[in-house]
Coordinates of C-alpha atoms in Angstrom, one line a residue:
M1453 CA 210.1 166.5 15.0
S1454 CA 207.3 165.0 17.4
I1455 CA 207.3 162.0 18.9
E1456 CA 204.3 160.1 20.6
L1457 CA 205.4 159.4 23.7
T1458 CA 203.7 156.0 23.7
D1459 CA 206.3 155.0 20.6
A1460 CA 208.1 155.7 22.6
A1461 CA 207.9 153.3 25.0
K1462 CA 207.5 150.6 22.7
F1463 CA 211.2 151.5 21.5
F1464 CA 212.8 151.6 24.6
N1465 CA 215.6 149.1 24.8
E1466 CA 217.7 151.1 27.4
E1467 CA 220.7 152.7 25.0
T1468 CA 222.2 156.3 27.4
H1469 CA 220.7 158.5 25.4
Q1470 CA 217.4 157.3 25.2
I1471 CA 217.9 157.4 29.6
E1472 CA 219.0 160.8 29.0
A1473 CA 215.3 162.0 26.9
W1474 CA 213.3 159.9 30.0
N1475 CA 215.2 161.4 32.7
W1476 CA 215.2 164.8 31.5
L1477 CA 211.5 164.5 30.6
Q1478 CA 210.8 163.3 34.1
G1479 CA 213.0 166.2 35.4
T1480 CA 210.0 168.4 33.2
L1481 CA 207.3 167.9 35.1
T1482 CA 205.7 168.5 38.4
A1483 CA 205.8 165.5 41.3
E1484 CA 201.8 166.1 40.6
T1485 CA 201.5 165.5 36.7
L1486 CA 204.4 162.4 37.9
E1487 CA 201.4 160.9 40.6
T1488 CA 198.5 161.1 38.3
F1489 CA 200.4 159.7 35.7
A1490 CA 201.3 157.0 37.5
S1491 CA 197.7 156.5 39.0
K1492 CA 197.0 156.3 35.4
Y1493 CA 199.8 154.0 34.5
R1494 CA 199.0 151.4 37.1
T1495 CA 195.7 151.6 37.5
K1496 CA 194.2 148.3 34.5
P1497 CA 190.0 149.0 33.6
K1498 CA 187.9 145.9 34.2
P1499 CA 187.3 144.6 30.7
V1500 CA 183.9 145.8 29.3
V1501 CA 181.6 142.4 30.0
V1502 CA 179.9 141.4 26.3
D1503 CA 177.0 139.5 26.6
D1504 CA 174.3 139.8 23.5
N1505 CA 172.9 136.5 22.7
T1506 CA 172.6 138.1 19.3
W1507 CA 175.7 137.2 15.9
D1508 CA 177.2 140.6 16.8
G1509 CA 177.1 140.6 20.1
V1510 CA 178.7 136.5 20.4
Y1511 CA 181.7 138.1 17.9
A1512 CA 182.3 140.6 20.3
A1513 CA 182.7 138.9 23.3
A1514 CA 184.6 136.4 21.1
K1515 CA 187.1 139.1 19.4
Q1516 CA 187.7 140.6 22.7
A1517 CA 188.6 136.9 24.6
G1518 CA 191.3 136.5 21.7
A1519 CA 189.8 135.1 18.8
K1520 CA 191.6 135.9 15.1
F1521 CA 188.5 135.0 13.8
P1522 CA 186.0 135.8 15.9
E1523 CA 182.6 135.1 12.9
C1524 CA 183.6 131.9 13.6
V1525 CA 183.0 131.9 17.1
S1526 CA 179.7 133.1 15.6
A1527 CA 178.6 131.0 13.0
Q1528 CA 179.5 128.5 15.6
W1529 CA 176.4 130.1 17.8
A1530 CA 174.5 129.8 14.7
L1531 CA 175.0 125.8 14.3
E1532 CA 174.6 124.9 17.7
S1533 CA 172.5 126.7 19.4
G1534 CA 170.1 127.6 16.3
W1535 CA 171.2 131.4 17.4
G1536 CA 170.7 131.7 20.2
K1537 CA 167.2 129.7 20.5
H1538 CA 168.5 126.5 21.9
T1539 CA 172.0 125.7 25.4
S1540 CA 173.3 122.3 26.5
G1541 CA 174.2 123.8 29.5
K1542 CA 173.1 126.9 31.5
N1543 CA 174.4 129.6 29.3
N1544 CA 175.9 127.2 26.2
Y1545 CA 175.6 128.0 23.2
F1546 CA 178.4 125.8 21.5
G1547 CA 177.6 121.9 23.0
L1548 CA 180.7 121.7 25.2
K1549 CA 180.7 119.1 27.4
G1550 CA 181.7 118.7 30.7
S1551 CA 180.2 118.5 34.3
G1552 CA 177.2 120.0 34.8
S1553 CA 174.1 119.9 33.3
T1554 CA 172.8 116.5 30.9
V1555 CA 170.6 116.2 28.1
S1556 CA 170.3 114.2 25.1
T1557 CA 172.1 115.2 22.3
Q1558 CA 173.7 113.6 19.0
E1559 CA 177.0 112.6 18.0
F1560 CA 177.5 110.7 14.3
I1561 CA 179.6 107.3 15.5
N1562 CA 180.3 104.8 13.3
G1563 CA 179.4 106.3 10.3
Q1564 CA 175.8 107.1 11.6
W1565 CA 173.6 109.3 13.9
I1566 CA 173.0 108.0 17.1
T1567 CA 171.4 110.1 20.3
I1568 CA 173.0 109.7 23.7
K1569 CA 172.8 111.1 27.0
A1570 CA 176.4 113.5 27.8
G1571 CA 177.2 116.3 30.5
F1572 CA 177.0 120.0 29.2
L1573 CA 178.8 122.4 31.4
D1574 CA 176.8 125.0 33.0
F1575 CA 178.2 128.7 32.8
P1576 CA 177.1 131.7 34.4
D1577 CA 176.9 134.0 31.8
L1578 CA 177.2 134.3 27.6
A1579 CA 180.8 135.8 28.2
T1580 CA 181.8 133.2 30.1
C1581 CA 180.7 131.0 27.7
V1582 CA 182.7 132.3 24.8
T1583 CA 186.3 133.0 26.2
Y1584 CA 185.7 129.3 27.9
L1585 CA 185.9 128.2 24.4
V1586 CA 188.7 130.9 22.6
D1587 CA 190.6 129.8 25.7
R1588 CA 190.7 126.4 25.1
W1589 CA 189.9 125.7 21.1
Y1590 CA 191.2 129.2 20.3
K1591 CA 194.0 129.2 21.9
D1592 CA 196.5 127.0 22.8
F1593 CA 195.9 124.7 26.3
G1594 CA 197.9 122.5 27.8
R1595 CA 199.6 120.6 24.7
F1596 CA 196.4 121.1 21.9
K1597 CA 197.7 123.8 18.6
G1598 CA 194.2 126.1 18.7
V1599 CA 193.1 127.1 15.7
N1600 CA 193.9 129.9 15.4
R1601 CA 196.8 128.7 13.9
A1602 CA 194.8 128.6 10.9
Q1603 CA 195.8 131.5 8.2
L1604 CA 192.2 132.0 6.5
R1605 CA 188.5 131.3 8.0
N1606 CA 187.3 128.8 6.4
E1607 CA 190.4 127.1 7.8
C1608 CA 190.0 128.0 11.2
C1609 CA 186.1 125.9 10.5
E1610 CA 188.1 122.8 9.0
L1611 CA 190.6 122.5 12.2
L1612 CA 187.8 122.6 14.5
V1613 CA 186.5 119.4 12.4
K1614 CA 190.4 118.4 12.2
E1615 CA 191.0 118.4 15.8
G1616 CA 188.3 116.2 16.6
Y1617 CA 185.6 119.4 18.3
A1618 CA 182.8 117.8 16.4
T1619 CA 182.3 114.6 15.1
D1620 CA 179.6 115.2 13.0
P1621 CA 181.7 115.7 9.4
D1622 CA 180.2 118.2 8.3
Y1623 CA 180.2 120.4 10.9
S1624 CA 183.3 122.8 9.0
T1625 CA 181.0 122.9 5.5
K1626 CA 178.0 123.8 7.7
L1627 CA 180.1 126.5 9.8
I1628 CA 180.7 128.1 6.3
Q1629 CA 178.2 128.4 5.0
I1630 CA 176.7 129.9 7.4
L1631 CA 179.6 132.4 7.2
D1632 CA 179.3 132.4 3.0
R1633 CA 175.6 134.0 3.8
Q1634 CA 176.1 135.9 7.2
L1635 CA 179.6 137.7 5.5
Q1636 CA 178.7 137.6 1.6
N1637 CA 182.3 136.0 0.8
S1638 CA 184.1 133.2 0.2
G1639 CA 185.9 132.9 3.1
T1640 CA 188.4 130.9 0.8
T1641 CA 191.3 134.3 0.1
Q1642 CA 193.0 136.8 2.6
D1643 CA 190.6 139.8 1.3
P1644 CA 191.8 142.9 3.2
V1645 CA 189.0 144.0 3.5
E1646 CA 185.8 141.7 5.1
T1647 CA 182.1 142.7 5.2
H1648 CA 181.8 141.1 9.6
T1649 CA 178.0 142.0 9.2
N1650 CA 174.9 144.0 7.9
N1651 CA 174.7 146.2 11.3
F1652 CA 177.7 148.1 11.5
N1653 CA 178.0 148.4 15.7
P1654 CA 181.9 149.9 18.7
W1655 CA 183.0 146.6 18.1
S1656 CA 182.8 145.5 14.8
P1657 CA 186.6 145.4 13.1
F1658 CA 188.3 147.2 11.6
N1659 CA 188.3 146.2 8.6
Y1660 CA 184.7 146.0 7.8
K1661 CA 182.4 147.9 5.7
I1662 CA 180.3 150.9 7.2
T1663 CA 179.1 151.5 2.9
P1664 CA 181.3 149.9 -0.2
N1665 CA 184.2 151.8 -0.7
I1666 CA 184.0 153.2 3.5
T1667 CA 186.3 151.3 6.4
Y1668 CA 185.8 151.5 10.1
G1669 CA 189.4 151.7 9.7
E1670 CA 189.6 154.1 7.9
L1671 CA 187.0 156.7 10.2
T1672 CA 189.8 156.0 13.3
L1673 CA 193.3 155.7 12.1
N1674 CA 192.8 152.0 12.6
Q1675 CA 193.5 152.9 16.4
E1676 CA 191.6 151.1 19.7
K1677 CA 191.7 154.7 21.3
R1678 CA 189.3 156.7 18.7
R1679 CA 187.1 153.3 18.2
F1680 CA 183.6 154.5 18.5
T1681 CA 182.1 153.0 22.4
K1682 CA 177.9 154.2 21.4
Q1683 CA 175.4 153.1 18.7
F1684 CA 174.9 156.2 18.2
Q1685 CA 178.3 157.0 16.4
C1686 CA 178.4 154.8 13.8
D1687 CA 174.4 155.7 12.5
T1688 CA 175.7 159.0 12.5
A1689 CA 179.3 157.8 10.8
K1690 CA 177.4 156.1 8.4
E1691 CA 175.2 158.2 7.3
L1692 CA 178.2 160.9 6.7
C1693 CA 179.3 157.7 4.9
L1694 CA 175.9 157.5 2.4
F1695 CA 176.7 160.3 1.4
L1696 CA 180.7 160.4 0.8
E1697 CA 180.0 157.7 -1.6
K1698 CA 178.2 159.8 -3.6
V1699 CA 181.2 162.8 -4.2
R1700 CA 182.6 159.5 -4.4
K1701 CA 179.9 158.6 -7.6
Q1702 CA 179.8 162.5 -8.6
F1703 CA 184.3 162.6 -8.6
G1704 CA 183.6 159.8 -11.8
N1705 CA 184.8 157.4 -8.4
K1706 CA 187.6 158.5 -7.9
P1707 CA 190.3 157.6 -4.5
L1708 CA 187.8 158.8 -1.0
I1709 CA 191.0 160.2 1.2
I1710 CA 190.1 161.0 4.4
T1711 CA 192.1 162.9 6.5
S1712 CA 190.7 163.2 10.0
A1713 CA 187.0 162.1 11.9
S1714 CA 186.8 160.3 14.9
R1715 CA 188.8 162.6 17.5
P1716 CA 187.1 161.7 21.1
E1717 CA 188.2 163.4 23.6
P1718 CA 191.3 163.9 24.7
I1719 CA 192.8 162.9 21.1
N1720 CA 189.9 166.0 20.0
T1721 CA 192.0 169.3 21.9
Q1722 CA 195.8 166.3 22.0
V1723 CA 195.4 167.3 18.1
G1724 CA 194.7 171.2 17.9
G1725 CA 191.2 170.9 17.6
A1726 CA 187.8 173.0 18.5
K1727 CA 186.5 172.9 21.4
N1728 CA 182.8 170.6 21.4
S1729 CA 183.8 169.6 17.6
E1730 CA 181.3 167.7 15.7
H1731 CA 184.7 165.0 15.5
T1732 CA 184.4 164.0 19.0
Y1733 CA 181.4 162.2 18.1
D1734 CA 180.3 162.7 21.5
A1735 CA 176.3 163.5 21.3
A1736 CA 173.2 162.0 18.8
S1737 CA 173.6 163.0 15.3
K1738 CA 176.7 164.8 15.9
G1739 CA 179.1 163.4 14.2
A1740 CA 182.3 164.7 11.2
V1741 CA 184.2 163.7 8.1
D1742 CA 187.2 165.8 6.8
F1743 CA 188.3 164.0 3.8
Y1744 CA 189.5 165.2 -0.5
I1745 CA 189.1 163.1 -3.6
E1746 CA 192.2 162.1 -4.9
G1747 CA 193.0 163.5 -8.3
A1748 CA 189.6 165.9 -7.9
S1749 CA 189.8 169.6 -7.1
I1750 CA 189.1 170.2 -3.7
Y1751 CA 187.4 173.6 -4.8
S1752 CA 185.0 171.4 -6.8
V1753 CA 184.5 169.3 -4.3
Q1754 CA 183.8 171.8 -1.5
E1755 CA 180.9 173.8 -3.7
W1756 CA 179.4 170.3 -4.8
C1757 CA 179.2 169.3 -0.7
D1758 CA 177.8 173.1 0.1
K1759 CA 175.4 172.6 -3.1
N1760 CA 174.2 168.9 -2.1
W1761 CA 174.6 168.1 1.8
P1762 CA 172.3 169.8 4.4
F1763 CA 173.9 170.2 7.0
S1764 CA 177.6 171.8 8.6
V1765 CA 180.2 172.4 5.7
G1766 CA 183.6 173.1 6.8
Y1767 CA 185.4 175.3 4.2
G1768 CA 189.4 173.8 4.2
A1769 CA 189.6 173.8 0.3
P1770 CA 193.0 176.1 1.6
K1771 CA 193.9 173.6 3.5
G1772 CA 192.9 170.6 1.4
F1773 CA 190.0 168.6 2.7
C1774 CA 186.7 169.6 3.0
H1775 CA 184.9 169.1 6.3
L1776 CA 181.7 167.5 6.0
G1777 CA 179.3 167.0 9.3
I1778 CA 176.6 167.0 11.3
R1779 CA 175.6 168.4 14.8
P1780 CA 172.5 168.3 17.1
G1781 CA 169.6 169.3 15.9
K1782 CA 170.5 169.1 12.1
P1783 CA 171.4 172.5 11.7
R1784 CA 172.5 173.9 8.1
V1785 CA 176.3 175.5 9.0
R1786 CA 178.6 176.5 7.1
W1787 CA 182.2 178.6 8.5
D1788 CA 185.3 179.2 6.7
Y1789 CA 189.1 177.2 8.5

């Protein structure tokens, strides 16, 4: 029996046996180890500042700020700023009003559009603007109930109008139309797997479909600590997934089960992975996936991959999986476990 220490900490409620277990563990550790742990535990890393004036950049900033539906923030950015081309105030891509720049704007009042002069907030950067929007409209703010309370993406858009974000009566319809085009789905059902965009990147949500049948979360076990941090890792993962789709089709479109993919250090070492494993994805054109096809002979799957995948294949069939990989230079490599 084993246990993750993070789980032990998460469910600690000061029961006697738990306290005894923690005290025993502390007694086995050296003073140097405890000091290192204390330093890491108490030092909160600075948040990553995302300031990319694109759909994906806004999505990443909104997700980091705490928007339940960051894609709606991206749609607002697209609608309000003409896809990042225009601002109402300095770095104000959402028409957020306040003391700052005074510009002409259109408002829908008493059933008609009129042009007025209004003040719009200025921001030091796009990320700060996104955070301001999310803090005051998506989260609860003062007496205001944020639109994060929505259950579905389209409901989130509708609540923005209901709560008075925009005077345009068609505002939510316009947002939904942008989302439908961009995400290629209707957003009217609670679909557990939603395509984020056509551009897979490290900040994509774990339910993002890299290929029609493989999600980001399957490569990371839905764990933030396994998330990719570089675009080249996503590019390598997509190349692997495209071939996995071919494997899946070859064996009757049966479910393809990924048992291991992204293992950045120190996770790779902790799980007993080989030094410099392809699973670390720590260089361009380096990555790996261990998998099997449900209901198909793993030896047949391995044999087919051996003949059709030009790069790395690890013969893991005796252990119940097939290893598919790439390493820098993309050499043809074969080995037994």
